[in-house]
Tab-separated table of C-alpha atoms in Angstrom:
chain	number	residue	atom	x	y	z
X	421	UNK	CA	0.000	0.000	0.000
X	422	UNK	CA	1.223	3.192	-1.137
X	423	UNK	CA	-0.151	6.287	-1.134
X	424	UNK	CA	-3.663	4.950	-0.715
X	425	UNK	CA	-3.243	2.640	-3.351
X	426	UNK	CA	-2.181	-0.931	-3.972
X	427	UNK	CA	1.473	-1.481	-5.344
X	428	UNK	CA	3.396	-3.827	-6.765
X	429	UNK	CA	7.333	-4.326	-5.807
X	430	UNK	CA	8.710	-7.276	-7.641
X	431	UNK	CA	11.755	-6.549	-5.851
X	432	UNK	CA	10.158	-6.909	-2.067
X	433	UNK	CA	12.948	-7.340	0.919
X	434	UNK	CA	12.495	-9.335	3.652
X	435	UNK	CA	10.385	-7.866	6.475
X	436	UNK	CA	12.349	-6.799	9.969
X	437	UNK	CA	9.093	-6.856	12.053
X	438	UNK	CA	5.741	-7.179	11.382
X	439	UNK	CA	5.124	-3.403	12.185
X	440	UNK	CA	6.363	-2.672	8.948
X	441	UNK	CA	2.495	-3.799	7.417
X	442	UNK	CA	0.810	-0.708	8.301
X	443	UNK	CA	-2.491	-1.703	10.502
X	444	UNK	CA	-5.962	-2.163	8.796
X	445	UNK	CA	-7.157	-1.596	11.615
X	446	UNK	CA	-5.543	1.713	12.231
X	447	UNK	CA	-5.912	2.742	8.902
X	448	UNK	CA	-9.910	2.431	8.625
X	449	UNK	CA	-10.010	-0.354	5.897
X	450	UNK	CA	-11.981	-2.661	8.500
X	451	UNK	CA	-14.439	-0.373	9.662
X	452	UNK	CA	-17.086	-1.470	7.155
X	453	UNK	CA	-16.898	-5.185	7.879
X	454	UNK	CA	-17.487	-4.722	11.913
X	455	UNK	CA	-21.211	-3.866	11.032
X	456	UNK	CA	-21.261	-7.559	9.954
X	457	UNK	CA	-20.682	-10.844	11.477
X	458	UNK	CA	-17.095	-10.477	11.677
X	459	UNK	CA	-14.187	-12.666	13.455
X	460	UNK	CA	-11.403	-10.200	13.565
X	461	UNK	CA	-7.966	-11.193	13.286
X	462	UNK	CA	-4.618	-10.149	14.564
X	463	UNK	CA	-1.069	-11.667	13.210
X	464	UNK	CA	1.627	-11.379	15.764
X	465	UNK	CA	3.664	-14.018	14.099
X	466	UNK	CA	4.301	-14.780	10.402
X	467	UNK	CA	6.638	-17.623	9.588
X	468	UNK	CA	7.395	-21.476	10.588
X	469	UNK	CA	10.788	-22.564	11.724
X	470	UNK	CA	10.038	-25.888	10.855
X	471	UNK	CA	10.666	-27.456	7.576
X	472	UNK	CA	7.936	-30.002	7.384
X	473	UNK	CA	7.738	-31.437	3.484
X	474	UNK	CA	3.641	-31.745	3.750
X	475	UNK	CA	3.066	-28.279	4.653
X	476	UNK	CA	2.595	-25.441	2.941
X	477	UNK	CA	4.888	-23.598	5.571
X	478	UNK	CA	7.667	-26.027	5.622
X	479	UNK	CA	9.325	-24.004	2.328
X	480	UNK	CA	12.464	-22.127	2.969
X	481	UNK	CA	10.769	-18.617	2.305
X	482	UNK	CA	8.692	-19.034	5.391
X	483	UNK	CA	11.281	-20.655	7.803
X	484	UNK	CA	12.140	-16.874	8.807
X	485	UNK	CA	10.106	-15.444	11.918
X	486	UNK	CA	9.283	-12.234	11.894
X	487	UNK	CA	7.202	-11.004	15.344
X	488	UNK	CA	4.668	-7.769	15.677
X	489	UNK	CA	5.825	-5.865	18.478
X	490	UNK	CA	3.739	-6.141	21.712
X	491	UNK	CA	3.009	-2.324	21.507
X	492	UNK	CA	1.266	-2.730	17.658
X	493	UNK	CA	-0.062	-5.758	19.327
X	494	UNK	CA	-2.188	-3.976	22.108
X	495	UNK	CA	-2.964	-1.570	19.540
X	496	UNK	CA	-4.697	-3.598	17.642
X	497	UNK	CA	-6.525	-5.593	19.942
X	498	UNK	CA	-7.617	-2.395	21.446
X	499	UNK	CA	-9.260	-1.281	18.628
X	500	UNK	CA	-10.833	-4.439	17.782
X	501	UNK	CA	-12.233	-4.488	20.751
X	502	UNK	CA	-13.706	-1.254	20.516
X	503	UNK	CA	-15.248	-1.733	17.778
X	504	UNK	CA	-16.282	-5.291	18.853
X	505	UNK	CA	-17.822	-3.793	21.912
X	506	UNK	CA	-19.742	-0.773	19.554
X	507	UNK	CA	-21.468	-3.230	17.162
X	508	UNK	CA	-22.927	-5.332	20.029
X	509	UNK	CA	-20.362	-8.348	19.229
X	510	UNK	CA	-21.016	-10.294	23.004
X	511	UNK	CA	-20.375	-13.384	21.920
X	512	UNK	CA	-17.283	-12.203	19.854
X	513	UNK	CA	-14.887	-14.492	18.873
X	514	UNK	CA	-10.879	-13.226	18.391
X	515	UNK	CA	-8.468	-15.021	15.631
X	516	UNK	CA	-5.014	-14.972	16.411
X	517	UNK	CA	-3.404	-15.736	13.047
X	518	UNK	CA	-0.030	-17.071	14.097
X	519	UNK	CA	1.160	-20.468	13.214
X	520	UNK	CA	2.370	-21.594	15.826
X	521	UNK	CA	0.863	-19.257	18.910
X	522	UNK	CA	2.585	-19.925	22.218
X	523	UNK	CA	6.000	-20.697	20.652
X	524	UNK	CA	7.810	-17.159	19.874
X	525	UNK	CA	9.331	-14.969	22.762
X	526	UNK	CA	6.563	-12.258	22.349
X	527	UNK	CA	3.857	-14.772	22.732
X	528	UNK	CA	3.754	-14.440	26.504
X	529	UNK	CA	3.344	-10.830	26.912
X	530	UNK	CA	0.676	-11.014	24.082
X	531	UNK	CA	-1.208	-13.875	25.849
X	532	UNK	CA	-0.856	-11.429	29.018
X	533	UNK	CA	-2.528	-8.275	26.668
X	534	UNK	CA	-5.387	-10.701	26.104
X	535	UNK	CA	-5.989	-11.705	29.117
X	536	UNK	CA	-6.013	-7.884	30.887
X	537	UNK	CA	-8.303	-7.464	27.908
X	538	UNK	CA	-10.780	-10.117	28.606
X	539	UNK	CA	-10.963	-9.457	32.546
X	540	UNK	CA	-11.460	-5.850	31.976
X	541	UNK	CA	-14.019	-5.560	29.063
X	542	UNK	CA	-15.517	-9.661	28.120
X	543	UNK	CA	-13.833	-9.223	25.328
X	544	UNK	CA	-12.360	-11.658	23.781
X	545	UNK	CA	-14.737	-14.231	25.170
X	546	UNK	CA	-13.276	-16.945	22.723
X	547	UNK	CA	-9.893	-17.330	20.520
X	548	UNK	CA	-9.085	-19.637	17.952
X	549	UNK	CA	-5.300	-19.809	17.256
X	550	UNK	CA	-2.738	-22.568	15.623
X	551	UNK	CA	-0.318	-23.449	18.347
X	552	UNK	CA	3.064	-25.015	18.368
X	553	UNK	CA	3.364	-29.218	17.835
X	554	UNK	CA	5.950	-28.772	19.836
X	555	UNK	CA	4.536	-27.771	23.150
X	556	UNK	CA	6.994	-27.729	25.904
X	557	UNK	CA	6.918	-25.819	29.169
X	558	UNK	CA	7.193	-22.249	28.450
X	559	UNK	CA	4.692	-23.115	25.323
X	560	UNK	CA	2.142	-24.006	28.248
X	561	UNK	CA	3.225	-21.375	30.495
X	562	UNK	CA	2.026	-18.998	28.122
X	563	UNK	CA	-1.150	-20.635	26.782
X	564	UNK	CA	-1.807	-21.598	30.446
X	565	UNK	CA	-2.524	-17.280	30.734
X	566	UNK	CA	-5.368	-17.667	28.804
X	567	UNK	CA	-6.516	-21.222	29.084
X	568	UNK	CA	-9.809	-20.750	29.748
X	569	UNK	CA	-10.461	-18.631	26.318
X	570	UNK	CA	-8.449	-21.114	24.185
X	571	UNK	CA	-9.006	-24.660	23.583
X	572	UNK	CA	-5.558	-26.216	23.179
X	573	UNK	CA	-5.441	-29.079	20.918
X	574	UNK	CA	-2.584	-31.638	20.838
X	575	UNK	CA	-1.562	-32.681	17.324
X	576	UNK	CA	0.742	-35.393	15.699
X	577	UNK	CA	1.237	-35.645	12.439
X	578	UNK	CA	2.191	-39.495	12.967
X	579	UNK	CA	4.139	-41.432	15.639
X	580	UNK	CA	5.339	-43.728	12.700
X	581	UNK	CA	9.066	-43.547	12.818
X	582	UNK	CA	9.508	-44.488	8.752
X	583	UNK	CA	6.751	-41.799	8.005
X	584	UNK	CA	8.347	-38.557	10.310
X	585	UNK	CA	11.520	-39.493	8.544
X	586	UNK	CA	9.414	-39.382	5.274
X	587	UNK	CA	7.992	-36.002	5.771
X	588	UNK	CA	10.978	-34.833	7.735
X	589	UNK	CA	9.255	-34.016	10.992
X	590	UNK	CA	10.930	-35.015	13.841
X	591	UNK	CA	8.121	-35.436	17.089
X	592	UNK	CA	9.175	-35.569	20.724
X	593	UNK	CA	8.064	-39.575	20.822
X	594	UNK	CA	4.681	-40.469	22.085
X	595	UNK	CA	5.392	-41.139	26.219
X	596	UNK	CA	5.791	-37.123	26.028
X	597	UNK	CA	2.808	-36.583	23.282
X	598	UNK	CA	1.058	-38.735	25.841
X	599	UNK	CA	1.800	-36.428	29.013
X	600	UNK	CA	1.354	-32.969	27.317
X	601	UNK	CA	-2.117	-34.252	26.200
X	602	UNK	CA	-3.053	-34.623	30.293
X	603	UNK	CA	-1.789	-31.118	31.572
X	604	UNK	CA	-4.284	-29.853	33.566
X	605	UNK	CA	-2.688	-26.630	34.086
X	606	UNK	CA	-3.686	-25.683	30.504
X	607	UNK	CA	-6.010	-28.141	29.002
X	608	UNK	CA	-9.697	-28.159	30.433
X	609	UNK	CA	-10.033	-31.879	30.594
């Protein structure tokens, strides 16, 4: 976007930070759409460190991850939830369009944002998210902050040995698979 107007660079660089997409939100281009049944969305991550050969994120254009800052971050959500709040959205749901939510260093002070956010306004009542297959303790410390907007589902793409090897995607082995699919302390089982 430049100027108002749609551009094309053939000669793009690689983003820095996520900040450097100007906000929709900010910039009035969603305003039309919150009249309407609308599930907003927010990126704070774009890109997959993994290098799985099935998915469409495993390519090596994609394996670099590039963060919104936490500041754009509360923007954003604030506004959304503004507007949310003005058009009578109660039962609102929130998209967080990352790919692997929980994962990145920002993640926790993000997952923090939301949750001030819900206590103080409702708002979000519900989020839908992708989080990380590999879900290890800080993973859960952060999606434990907001645990009881999220449901957390644990995912393997096989626990064949010959197969993972296959699709190159290693998986932590299916005693821990096993335990991270009973942790109370984010799951509601």
């Amino acid at each position: 976007l430049h100027e108002g107007a749609y551009t094309l660079n053939e000669h793009l660089t690689k983003l820095e930070t996520l900040d450097e997409i100007p906000s929709l939100y900010a910039a009035g281009f969603m305003d039309k759409f919150f009249s309407q049944k609308l599930v907003p969305r927010i990126q704070g991550t774009r890109g997959c460190p993994f290098s799985c050969s099935f998915c469409r994120l495993g390519v090596q254009s994609y394996n670099r991850v590039v963060q919104l800052s936490v500041q754009r971050f509360r923007e954003d959500l604030d506004f959304v939830t503004e507007r949310m709040q003005e058009h009578g959205y109660e039962d609102g749901l929130l998209r967080i369009a990352d790919d692997n939510f929980g994962m990145p260093p920002l993640d926790r002070e993000k997952a923090q944002l939301i949750r001030g956010k819900h206590d103080s306004t409702g708002f979000p009542p519900m989020i839908t998210t992708d989080t990380s297959k590999f879900v290890d303790d800080k993973a859960f410390g952060t999606l434990g902050i907001i645990k009881d907007l999220l449901y957390v589902s644990n995912t393997s793409q096989s626990l064949n040995e010959e197969t993972l090897k296959a699709i190159k995607r290693p998986n932590k082995g299916f005693a821990v698979f096993e335990a991270t699919s009973r942790r109370r302390d984010v799951l509601r089982l």
